[in-house]
Short mmCIF file of C-alpha atoms in Angstrom, two decimals:
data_model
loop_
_atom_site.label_atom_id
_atom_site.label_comp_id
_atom_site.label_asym_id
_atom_site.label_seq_id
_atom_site.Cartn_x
_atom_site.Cartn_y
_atom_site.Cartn_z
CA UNK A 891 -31.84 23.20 36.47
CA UNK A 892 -31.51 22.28 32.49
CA UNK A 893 -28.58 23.89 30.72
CA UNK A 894 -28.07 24.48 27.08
CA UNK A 895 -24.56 24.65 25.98
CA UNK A 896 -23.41 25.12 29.19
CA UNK A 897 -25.61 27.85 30.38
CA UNK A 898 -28.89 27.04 32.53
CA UNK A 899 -31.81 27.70 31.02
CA UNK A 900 -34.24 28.90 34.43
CA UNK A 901 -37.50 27.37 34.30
CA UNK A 902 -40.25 27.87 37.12
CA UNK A 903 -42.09 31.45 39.02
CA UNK A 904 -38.39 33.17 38.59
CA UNK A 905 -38.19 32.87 34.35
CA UNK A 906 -41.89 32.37 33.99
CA UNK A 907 -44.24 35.52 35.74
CA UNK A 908 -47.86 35.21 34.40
CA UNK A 909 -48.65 37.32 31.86
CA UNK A 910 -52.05 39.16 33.18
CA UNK A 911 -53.47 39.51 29.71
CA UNK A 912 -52.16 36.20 28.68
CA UNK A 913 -51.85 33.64 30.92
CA UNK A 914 -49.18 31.20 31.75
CA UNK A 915 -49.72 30.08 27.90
CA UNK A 916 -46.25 32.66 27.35
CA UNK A 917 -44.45 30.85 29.65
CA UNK A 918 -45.55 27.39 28.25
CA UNK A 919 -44.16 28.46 24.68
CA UNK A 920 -40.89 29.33 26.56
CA UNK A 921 -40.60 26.17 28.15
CA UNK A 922 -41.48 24.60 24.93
CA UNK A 923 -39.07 26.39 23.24
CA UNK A 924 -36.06 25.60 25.54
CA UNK A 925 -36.87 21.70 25.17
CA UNK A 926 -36.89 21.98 22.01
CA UNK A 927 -33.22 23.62 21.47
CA UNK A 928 -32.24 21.38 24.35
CA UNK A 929 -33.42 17.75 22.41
CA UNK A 930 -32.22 19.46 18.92
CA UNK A 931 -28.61 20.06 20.64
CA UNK A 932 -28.48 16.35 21.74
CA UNK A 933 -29.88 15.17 18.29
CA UNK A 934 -26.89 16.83 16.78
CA UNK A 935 -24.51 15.90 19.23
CA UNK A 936 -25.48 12.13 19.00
CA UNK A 937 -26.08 12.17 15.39
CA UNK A 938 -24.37 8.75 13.03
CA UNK A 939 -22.62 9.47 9.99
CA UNK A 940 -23.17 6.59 7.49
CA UNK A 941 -20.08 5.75 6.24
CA UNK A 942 -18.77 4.75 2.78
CA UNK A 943 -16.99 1.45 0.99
CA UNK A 944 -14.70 2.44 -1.40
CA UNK A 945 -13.10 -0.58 -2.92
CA UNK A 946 -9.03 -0.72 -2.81
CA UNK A 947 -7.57 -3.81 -3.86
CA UNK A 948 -9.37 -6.61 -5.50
CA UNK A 949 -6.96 -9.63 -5.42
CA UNK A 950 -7.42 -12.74 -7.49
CA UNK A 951 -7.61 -16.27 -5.74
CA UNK A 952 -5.86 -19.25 -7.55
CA UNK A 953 -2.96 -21.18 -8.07
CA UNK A 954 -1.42 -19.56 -10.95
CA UNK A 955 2.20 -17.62 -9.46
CA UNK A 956 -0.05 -14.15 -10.31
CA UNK A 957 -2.96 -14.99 -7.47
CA UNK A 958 -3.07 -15.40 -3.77
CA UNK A 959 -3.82 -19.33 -3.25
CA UNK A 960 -6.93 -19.85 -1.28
CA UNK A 961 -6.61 -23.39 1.00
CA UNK A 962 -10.62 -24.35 1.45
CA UNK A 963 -11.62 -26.66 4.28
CA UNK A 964 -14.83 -27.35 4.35
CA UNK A 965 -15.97 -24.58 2.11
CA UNK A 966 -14.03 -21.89 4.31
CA UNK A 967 -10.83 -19.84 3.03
CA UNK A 968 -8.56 -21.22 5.85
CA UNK A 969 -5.26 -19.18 4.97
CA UNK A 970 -6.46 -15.48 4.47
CA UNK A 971 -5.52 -13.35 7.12
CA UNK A 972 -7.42 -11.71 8.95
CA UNK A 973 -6.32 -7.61 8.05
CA UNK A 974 -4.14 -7.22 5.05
CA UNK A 975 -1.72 -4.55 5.26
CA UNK A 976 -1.68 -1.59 2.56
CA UNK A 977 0.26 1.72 2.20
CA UNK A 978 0.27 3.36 -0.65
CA UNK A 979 -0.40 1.35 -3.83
CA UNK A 980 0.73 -1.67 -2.62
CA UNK A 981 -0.85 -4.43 -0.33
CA UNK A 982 0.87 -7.49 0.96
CA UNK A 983 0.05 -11.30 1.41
CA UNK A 984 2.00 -14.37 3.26
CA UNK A 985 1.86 -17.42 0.96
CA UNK A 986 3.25 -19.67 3.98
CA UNK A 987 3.21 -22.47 1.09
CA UNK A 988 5.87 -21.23 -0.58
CA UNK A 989 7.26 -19.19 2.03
CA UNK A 990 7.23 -15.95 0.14
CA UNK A 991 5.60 -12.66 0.61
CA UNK A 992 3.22 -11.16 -2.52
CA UNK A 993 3.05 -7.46 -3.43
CA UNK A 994 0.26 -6.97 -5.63
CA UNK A 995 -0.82 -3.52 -6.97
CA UNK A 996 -4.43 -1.32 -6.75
CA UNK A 997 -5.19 -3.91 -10.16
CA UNK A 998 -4.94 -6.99 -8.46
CA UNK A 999 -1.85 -7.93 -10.25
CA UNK A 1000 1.59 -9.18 -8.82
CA UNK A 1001 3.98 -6.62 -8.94
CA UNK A 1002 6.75 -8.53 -6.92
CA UNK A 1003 7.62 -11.25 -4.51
CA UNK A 1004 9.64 -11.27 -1.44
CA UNK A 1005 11.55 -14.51 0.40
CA UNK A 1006 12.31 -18.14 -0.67
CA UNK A 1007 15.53 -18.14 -2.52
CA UNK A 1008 14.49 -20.89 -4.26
CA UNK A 1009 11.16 -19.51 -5.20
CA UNK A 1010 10.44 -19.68 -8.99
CA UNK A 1011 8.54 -15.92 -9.76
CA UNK A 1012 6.41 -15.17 -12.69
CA UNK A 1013 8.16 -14.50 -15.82
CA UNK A 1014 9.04 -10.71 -15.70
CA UNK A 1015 7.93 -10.11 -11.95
CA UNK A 1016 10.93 -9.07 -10.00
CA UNK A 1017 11.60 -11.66 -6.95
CA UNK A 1018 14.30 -10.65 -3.89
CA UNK A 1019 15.13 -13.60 -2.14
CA UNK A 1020 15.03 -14.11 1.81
CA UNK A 1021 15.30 -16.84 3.72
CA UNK A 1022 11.90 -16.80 6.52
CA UNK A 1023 12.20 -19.78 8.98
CA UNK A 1024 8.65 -19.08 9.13
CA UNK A 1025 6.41 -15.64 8.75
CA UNK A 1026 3.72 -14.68 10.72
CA UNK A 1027 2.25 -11.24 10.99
CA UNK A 1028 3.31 -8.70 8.57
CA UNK A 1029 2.62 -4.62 8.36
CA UNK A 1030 3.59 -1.75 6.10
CA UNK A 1031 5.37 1.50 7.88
CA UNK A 1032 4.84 4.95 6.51
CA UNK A 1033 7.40 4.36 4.21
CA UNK A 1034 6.02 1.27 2.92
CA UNK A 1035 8.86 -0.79 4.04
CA UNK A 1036 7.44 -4.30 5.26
CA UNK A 1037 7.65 -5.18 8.77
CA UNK A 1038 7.61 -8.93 9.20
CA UNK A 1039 7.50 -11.05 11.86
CA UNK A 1040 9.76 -14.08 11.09
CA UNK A 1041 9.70 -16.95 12.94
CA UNK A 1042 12.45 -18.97 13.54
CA UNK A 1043 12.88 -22.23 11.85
CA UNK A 1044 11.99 -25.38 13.75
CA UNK A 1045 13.77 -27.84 12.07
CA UNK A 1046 15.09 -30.27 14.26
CA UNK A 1047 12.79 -29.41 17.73
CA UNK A 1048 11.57 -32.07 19.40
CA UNK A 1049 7.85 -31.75 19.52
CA UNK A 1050 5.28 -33.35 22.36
CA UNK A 1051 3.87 -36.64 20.44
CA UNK A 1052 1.22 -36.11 18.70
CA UNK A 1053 1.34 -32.58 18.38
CA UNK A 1054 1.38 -30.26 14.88
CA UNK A 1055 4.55 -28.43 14.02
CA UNK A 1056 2.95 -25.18 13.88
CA UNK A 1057 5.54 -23.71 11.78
CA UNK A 1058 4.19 -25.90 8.93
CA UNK A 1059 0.62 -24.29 9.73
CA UNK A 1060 -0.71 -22.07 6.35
CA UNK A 1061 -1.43 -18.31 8.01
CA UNK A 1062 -4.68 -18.09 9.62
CA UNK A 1063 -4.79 -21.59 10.87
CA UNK A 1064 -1.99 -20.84 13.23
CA UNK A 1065 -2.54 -21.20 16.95
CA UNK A 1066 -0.70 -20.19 19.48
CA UNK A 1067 -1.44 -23.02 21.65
CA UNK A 1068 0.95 -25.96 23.04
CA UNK A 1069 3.91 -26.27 25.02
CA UNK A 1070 6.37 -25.17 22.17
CA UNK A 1071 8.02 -21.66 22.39
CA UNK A 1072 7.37 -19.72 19.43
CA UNK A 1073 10.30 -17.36 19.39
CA UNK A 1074 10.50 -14.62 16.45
CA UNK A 1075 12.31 -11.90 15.35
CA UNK A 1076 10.74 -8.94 13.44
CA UNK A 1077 12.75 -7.77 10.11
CA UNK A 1078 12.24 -4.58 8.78
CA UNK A 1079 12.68 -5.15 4.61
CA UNK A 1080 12.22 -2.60 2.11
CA UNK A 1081 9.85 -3.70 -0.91
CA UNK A 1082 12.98 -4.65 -2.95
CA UNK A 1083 14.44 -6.69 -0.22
CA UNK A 1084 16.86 -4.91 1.53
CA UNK A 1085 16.58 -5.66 4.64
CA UNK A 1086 16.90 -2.30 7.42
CA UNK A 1087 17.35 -4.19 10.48
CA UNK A 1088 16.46 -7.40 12.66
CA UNK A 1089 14.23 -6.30 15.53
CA UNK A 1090 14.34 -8.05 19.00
CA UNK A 1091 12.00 -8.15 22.00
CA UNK A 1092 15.14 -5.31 23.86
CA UNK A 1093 15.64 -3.42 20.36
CA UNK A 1094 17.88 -4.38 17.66
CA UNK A 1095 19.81 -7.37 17.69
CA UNK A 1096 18.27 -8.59 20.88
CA UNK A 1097 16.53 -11.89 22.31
CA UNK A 1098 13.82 -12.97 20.44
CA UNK A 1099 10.05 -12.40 21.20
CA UNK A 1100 8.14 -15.58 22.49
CA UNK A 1101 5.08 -14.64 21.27
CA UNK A 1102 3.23 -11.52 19.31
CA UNK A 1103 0.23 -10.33 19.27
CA UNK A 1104 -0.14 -7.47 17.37
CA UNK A 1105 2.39 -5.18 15.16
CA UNK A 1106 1.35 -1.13 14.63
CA UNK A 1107 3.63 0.76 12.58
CA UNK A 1108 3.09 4.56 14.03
CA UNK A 1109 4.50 7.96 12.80
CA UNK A 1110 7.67 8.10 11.01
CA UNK A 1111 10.04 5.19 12.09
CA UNK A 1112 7.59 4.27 15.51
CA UNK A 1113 6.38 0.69 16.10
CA UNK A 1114 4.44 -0.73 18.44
CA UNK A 1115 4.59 -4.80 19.66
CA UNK A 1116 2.20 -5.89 22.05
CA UNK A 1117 3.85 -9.29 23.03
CA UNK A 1118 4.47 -11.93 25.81
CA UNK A 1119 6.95 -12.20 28.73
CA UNK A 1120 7.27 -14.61 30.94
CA UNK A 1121 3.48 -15.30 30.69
CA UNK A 1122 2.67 -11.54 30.96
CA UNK A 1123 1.40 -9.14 28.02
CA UNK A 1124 3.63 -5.96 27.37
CA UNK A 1125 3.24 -3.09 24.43
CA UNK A 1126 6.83 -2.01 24.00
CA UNK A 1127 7.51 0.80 21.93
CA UNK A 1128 10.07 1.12 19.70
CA UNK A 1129 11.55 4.00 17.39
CA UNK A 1130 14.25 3.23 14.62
CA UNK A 1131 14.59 -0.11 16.14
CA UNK A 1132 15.41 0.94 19.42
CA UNK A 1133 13.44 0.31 22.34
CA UNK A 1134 11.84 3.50 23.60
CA UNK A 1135 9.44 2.29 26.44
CA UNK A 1136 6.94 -0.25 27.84
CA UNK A 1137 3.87 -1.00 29.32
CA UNK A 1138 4.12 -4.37 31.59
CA UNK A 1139 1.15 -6.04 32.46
CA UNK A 1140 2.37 -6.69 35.89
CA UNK A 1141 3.32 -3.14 36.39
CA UNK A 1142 -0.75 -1.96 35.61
CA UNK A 1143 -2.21 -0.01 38.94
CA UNK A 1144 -5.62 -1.29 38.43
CA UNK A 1145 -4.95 -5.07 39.22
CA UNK A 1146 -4.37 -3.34 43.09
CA UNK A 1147 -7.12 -0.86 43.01
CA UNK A 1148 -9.42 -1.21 45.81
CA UNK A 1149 -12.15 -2.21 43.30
CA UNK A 1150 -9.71 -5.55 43.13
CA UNK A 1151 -11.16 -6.82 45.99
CA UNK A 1152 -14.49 -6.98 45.00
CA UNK A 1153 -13.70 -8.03 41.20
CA UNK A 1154 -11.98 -9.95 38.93
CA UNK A 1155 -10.23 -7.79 36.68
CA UNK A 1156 -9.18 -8.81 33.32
CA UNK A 1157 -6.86 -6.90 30.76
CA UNK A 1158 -9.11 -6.42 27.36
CA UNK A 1159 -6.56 -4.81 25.53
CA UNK A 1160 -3.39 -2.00 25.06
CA UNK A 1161 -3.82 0.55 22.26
CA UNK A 1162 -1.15 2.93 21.36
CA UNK A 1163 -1.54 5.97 20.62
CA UNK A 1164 0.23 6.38 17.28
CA UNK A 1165 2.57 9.01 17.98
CA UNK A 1166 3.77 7.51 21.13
CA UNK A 1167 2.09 9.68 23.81
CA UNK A 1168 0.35 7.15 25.93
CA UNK A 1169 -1.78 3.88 25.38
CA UNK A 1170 -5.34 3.53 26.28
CA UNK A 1171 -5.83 0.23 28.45
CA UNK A 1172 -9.61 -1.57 28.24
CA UNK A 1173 -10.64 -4.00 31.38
CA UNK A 1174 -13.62 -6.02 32.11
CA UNK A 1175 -14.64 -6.10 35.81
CA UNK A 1176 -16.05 -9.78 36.85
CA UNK A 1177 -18.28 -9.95 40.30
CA UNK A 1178 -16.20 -12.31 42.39
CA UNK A 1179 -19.11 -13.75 44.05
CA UNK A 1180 -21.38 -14.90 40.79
CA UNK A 1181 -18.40 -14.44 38.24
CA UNK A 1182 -20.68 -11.98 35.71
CA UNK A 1183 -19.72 -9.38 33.92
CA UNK A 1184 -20.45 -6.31 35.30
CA UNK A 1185 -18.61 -3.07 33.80
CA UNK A 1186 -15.95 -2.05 31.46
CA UNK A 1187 -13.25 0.66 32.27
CA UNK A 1188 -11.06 2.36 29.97
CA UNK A 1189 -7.88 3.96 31.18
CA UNK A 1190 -4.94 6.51 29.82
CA UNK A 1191 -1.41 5.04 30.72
CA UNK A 1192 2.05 6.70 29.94
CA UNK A 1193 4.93 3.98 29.71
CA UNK A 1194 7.20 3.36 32.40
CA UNK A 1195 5.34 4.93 34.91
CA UNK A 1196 2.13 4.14 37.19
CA UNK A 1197 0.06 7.26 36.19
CA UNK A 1198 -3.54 6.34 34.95
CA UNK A 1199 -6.64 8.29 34.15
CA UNK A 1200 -10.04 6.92 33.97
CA UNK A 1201 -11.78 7.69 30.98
CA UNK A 1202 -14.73 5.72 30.30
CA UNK A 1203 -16.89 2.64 32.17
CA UNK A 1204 -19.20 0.75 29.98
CA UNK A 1205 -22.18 -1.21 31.28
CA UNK A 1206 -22.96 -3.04 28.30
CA UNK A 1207 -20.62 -6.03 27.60
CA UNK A 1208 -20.74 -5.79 23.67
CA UNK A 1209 -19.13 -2.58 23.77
CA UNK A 1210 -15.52 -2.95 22.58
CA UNK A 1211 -12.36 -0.13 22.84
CA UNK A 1212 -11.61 -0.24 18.96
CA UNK A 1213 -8.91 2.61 18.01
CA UNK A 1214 -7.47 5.30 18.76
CA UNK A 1215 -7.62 8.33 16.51
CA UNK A 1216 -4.11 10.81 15.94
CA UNK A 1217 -6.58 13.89 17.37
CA UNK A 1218 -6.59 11.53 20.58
CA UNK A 1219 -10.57 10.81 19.99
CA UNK A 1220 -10.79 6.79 20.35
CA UNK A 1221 -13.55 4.64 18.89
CA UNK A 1222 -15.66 2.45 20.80
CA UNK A 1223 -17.32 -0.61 18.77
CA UNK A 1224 -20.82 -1.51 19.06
CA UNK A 1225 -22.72 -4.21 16.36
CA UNK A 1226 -25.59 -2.86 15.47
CA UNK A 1227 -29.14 -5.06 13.26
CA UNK A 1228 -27.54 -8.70 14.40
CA UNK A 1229 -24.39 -7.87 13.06
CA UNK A 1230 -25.09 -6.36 9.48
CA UNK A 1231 -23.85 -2.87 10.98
CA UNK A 1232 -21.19 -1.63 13.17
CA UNK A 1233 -21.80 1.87 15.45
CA UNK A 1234 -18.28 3.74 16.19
CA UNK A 1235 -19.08 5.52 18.84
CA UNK A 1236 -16.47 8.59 19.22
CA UNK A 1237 -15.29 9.85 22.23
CA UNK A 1238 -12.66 12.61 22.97
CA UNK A 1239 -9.80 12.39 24.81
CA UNK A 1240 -11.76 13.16 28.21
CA UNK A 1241 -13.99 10.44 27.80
CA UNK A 1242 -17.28 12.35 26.26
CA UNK A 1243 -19.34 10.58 24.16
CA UNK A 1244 -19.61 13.16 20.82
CA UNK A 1245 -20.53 11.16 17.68
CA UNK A 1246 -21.07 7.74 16.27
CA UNK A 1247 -20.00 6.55 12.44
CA UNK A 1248 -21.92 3.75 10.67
CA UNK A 1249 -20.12 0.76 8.66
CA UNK A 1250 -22.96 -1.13 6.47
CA UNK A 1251 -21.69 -3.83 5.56
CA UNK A 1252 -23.55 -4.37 1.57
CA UNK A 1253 -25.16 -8.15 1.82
CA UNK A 1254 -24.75 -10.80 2.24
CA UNK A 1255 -22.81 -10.49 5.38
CA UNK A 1256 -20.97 -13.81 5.34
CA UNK A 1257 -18.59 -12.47 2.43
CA UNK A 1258 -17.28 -9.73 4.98
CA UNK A 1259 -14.19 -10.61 7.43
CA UNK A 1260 -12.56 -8.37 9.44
CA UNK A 1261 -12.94 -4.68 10.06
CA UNK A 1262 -9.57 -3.07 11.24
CA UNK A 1263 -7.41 0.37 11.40
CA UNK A 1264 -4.13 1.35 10.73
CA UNK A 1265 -2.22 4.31 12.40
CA UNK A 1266 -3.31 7.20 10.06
CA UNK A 1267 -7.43 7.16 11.24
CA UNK A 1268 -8.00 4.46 8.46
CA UNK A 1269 -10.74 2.04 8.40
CA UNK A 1270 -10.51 -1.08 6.31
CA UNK A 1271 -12.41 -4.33 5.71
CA UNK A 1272 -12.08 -7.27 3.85
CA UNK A 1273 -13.88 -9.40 1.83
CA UNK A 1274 -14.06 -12.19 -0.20
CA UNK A 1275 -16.10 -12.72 -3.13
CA UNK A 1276 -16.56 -14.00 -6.99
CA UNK A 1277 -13.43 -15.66 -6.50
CA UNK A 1278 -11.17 -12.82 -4.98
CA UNK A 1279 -9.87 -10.77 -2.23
CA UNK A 1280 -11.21 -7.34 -1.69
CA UNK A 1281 -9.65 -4.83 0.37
CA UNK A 1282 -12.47 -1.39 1.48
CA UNK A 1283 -11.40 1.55 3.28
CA UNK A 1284 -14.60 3.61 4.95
CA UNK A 1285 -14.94 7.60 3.69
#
């Protein structure tokens, strides 16, 4: 039976009596008809909003103190990260070379510098001195207070022979790679360097973190670290610097799902949701006996506890969990024309499959990096070209 908007729409003798005078053409037209509503209903429900760029920041590359300093190798921008955090007016940039962090405005220009003490600024641009053993990823809170993952100096560890000190490493050649720890603190510093607190892998004033993946400012004073523990991934969540709750890989019901014994699961990723409700959690499902791919699930979690919902399986490989939305809708990434577009696809919080957004990128592709979100159902991407960095948010 076919239903439109939840009601079934009767076809057959029942909804459709011969007309004496007329036939069965009458009931032909109604059957017409009904498709017709049926495939205009899906059309709408399936239709893909094209979104817009809308330039933010445009950032000059040089090596005057005023630009970002662009480290080629082999024609490539080595140390440009991959997302640039903004809030506000203000976006902000590592320059691991002089171990300082660069505010520059919505004009490109340098409106102050954060870190080496011994840092010379440009003449009348304010400069608040910190001393980073080594920074690594940085965000912006609501607030616009920088939260900075600072790595702690090296100096004097004993490294394998023959191996990099990969605190020396410019941003966006770092690797995580190698038998060195790479323990870090996060600092929470306000834009003129006052710094709120030192953040730990327990709270504040705690053990360091080994290693981070990922740092998501939420609502108000929330923050989200997805990090490593004793070789297992865990999204802790934290609120005013204390720890609030966490998600431990080893703790996740589907690695002892009966589907385990069958599969090789593997843990995609952990999203938060940005207010601290629950996390979505993506996994790709292996075939033990030929080792392909052959589903995706996506699952609700709440922290500290085993409960999970099922939300989504995907068949198709390509098809990434992106984001999660603050009406609880979450994105689901799909390239599109060999990688010139990118399909959203929307979902609700059940699951459902409701709409799709477009992101064209304007050619030539190569000058595009990456696309990314922040907690307040932003989409950015960045770019570099004629000799600059160029921040876009999608409208």
């Amino acid at each position: 039976m076919l239903k439109f908007n939840g009601a079934p729409v009767k076809l057959g003798k029942a909804s459709c009596p011969v007309n004496k005078k007329l036939g069965n053409g009458s009931c032909i037209m109604r059957i017409l008809l009904a498709l017709c509503l049926l495939f205009s209903f899906s059309c709408l429900r399936f239709r893909v909003e094209n979104l817009n760029e809308e330039i933010l920041f445009r950032i000059p590359l040089g090596a005057t103190p005023e630009s970002f300093e662009g480290v080629v190798v082999n024609q490539v921008l080595t140390n440009v990260p991959l997302t640039i955090p903004t809030a506000s007016n203000v976006s902000a940039l590592a320059d691991n070379k002089q171990s300082v962090i660069k505010l520059f405005d919505r004009n490109g220009r340098l409106d102050a510098t954060i870190g080496n003490p011994e840092f010379k600024s440009a003449l009348g641009i304010p400069h608040y001195p910190f001393r980073f053993g080594g920074i690594g990823t940085i965000a912006l809170n609501e607030d616009g207070d920088l939260i900075v993952q600072n790595r702690i100096s090296a100096k004097g560890m004993e490294l394998p022979q023959g191996q990099e000190n990969v605190y020396k490493t410019y941003s966006g050649a770092f690797s995580t790679q190698g038998a060195t720890v790479l323990p870090s603190f996060i600092v929470q510093i306000t834009q003129k360097g006052v710094v709120e607190f030192m953040l730990g892998a327990s709270g504040k004033n705690t053990e360091p973190f080994r290693y981070i993946e990922y740092i998501l400012p939420g609502d108000g004073e929330k923050l989200f670290v997805y990090h490593r523990i004793a070789e297992e991934m865990r999204l802790s969540y934290f609120e005013e610097g204390e720890l609030k709750g966490n998600l431990k890989e080893s703790n996740l019901p589907v690695f002892v799902s009966a589907e385990a014994k069958d599969f090789d699961i593997t843990l995609d990723k952990l999203l938060p949701h940005p207010e601290g409700d629950y996390i979505l959690g993506s996994f790709s499902y292996y075939s033990k006996k030929d080792k392909r791919f052959k589903f995706r699930r996506i699952f609700r979690f709440q922290y500290d506890t085993k409960d999970y919902q099922m939300l989504k399986e995907i068949q198709d490989p390509s098809e990434i969990l992106f984001s999660i939305r603050n009406n609880n809708e979450f994105y689901i990434w799909e390239t599109e024309d060999g990688g010139n577009s990118i399909r959203l696809q929307v979902h609700d919080q059940n699951g459902n499959h409701v709409n799709n957004k477009r992101i064209p990128f304007s050619p030539p592709r190569g000058q595009w990096r990456e696309t990314y979100t922040d907690s307040f159902d932003n989409i950015f991407s960045v770019r570099i070209r004629a000799g600059a960095l160029e921040i876009y948010r999608w409208i």
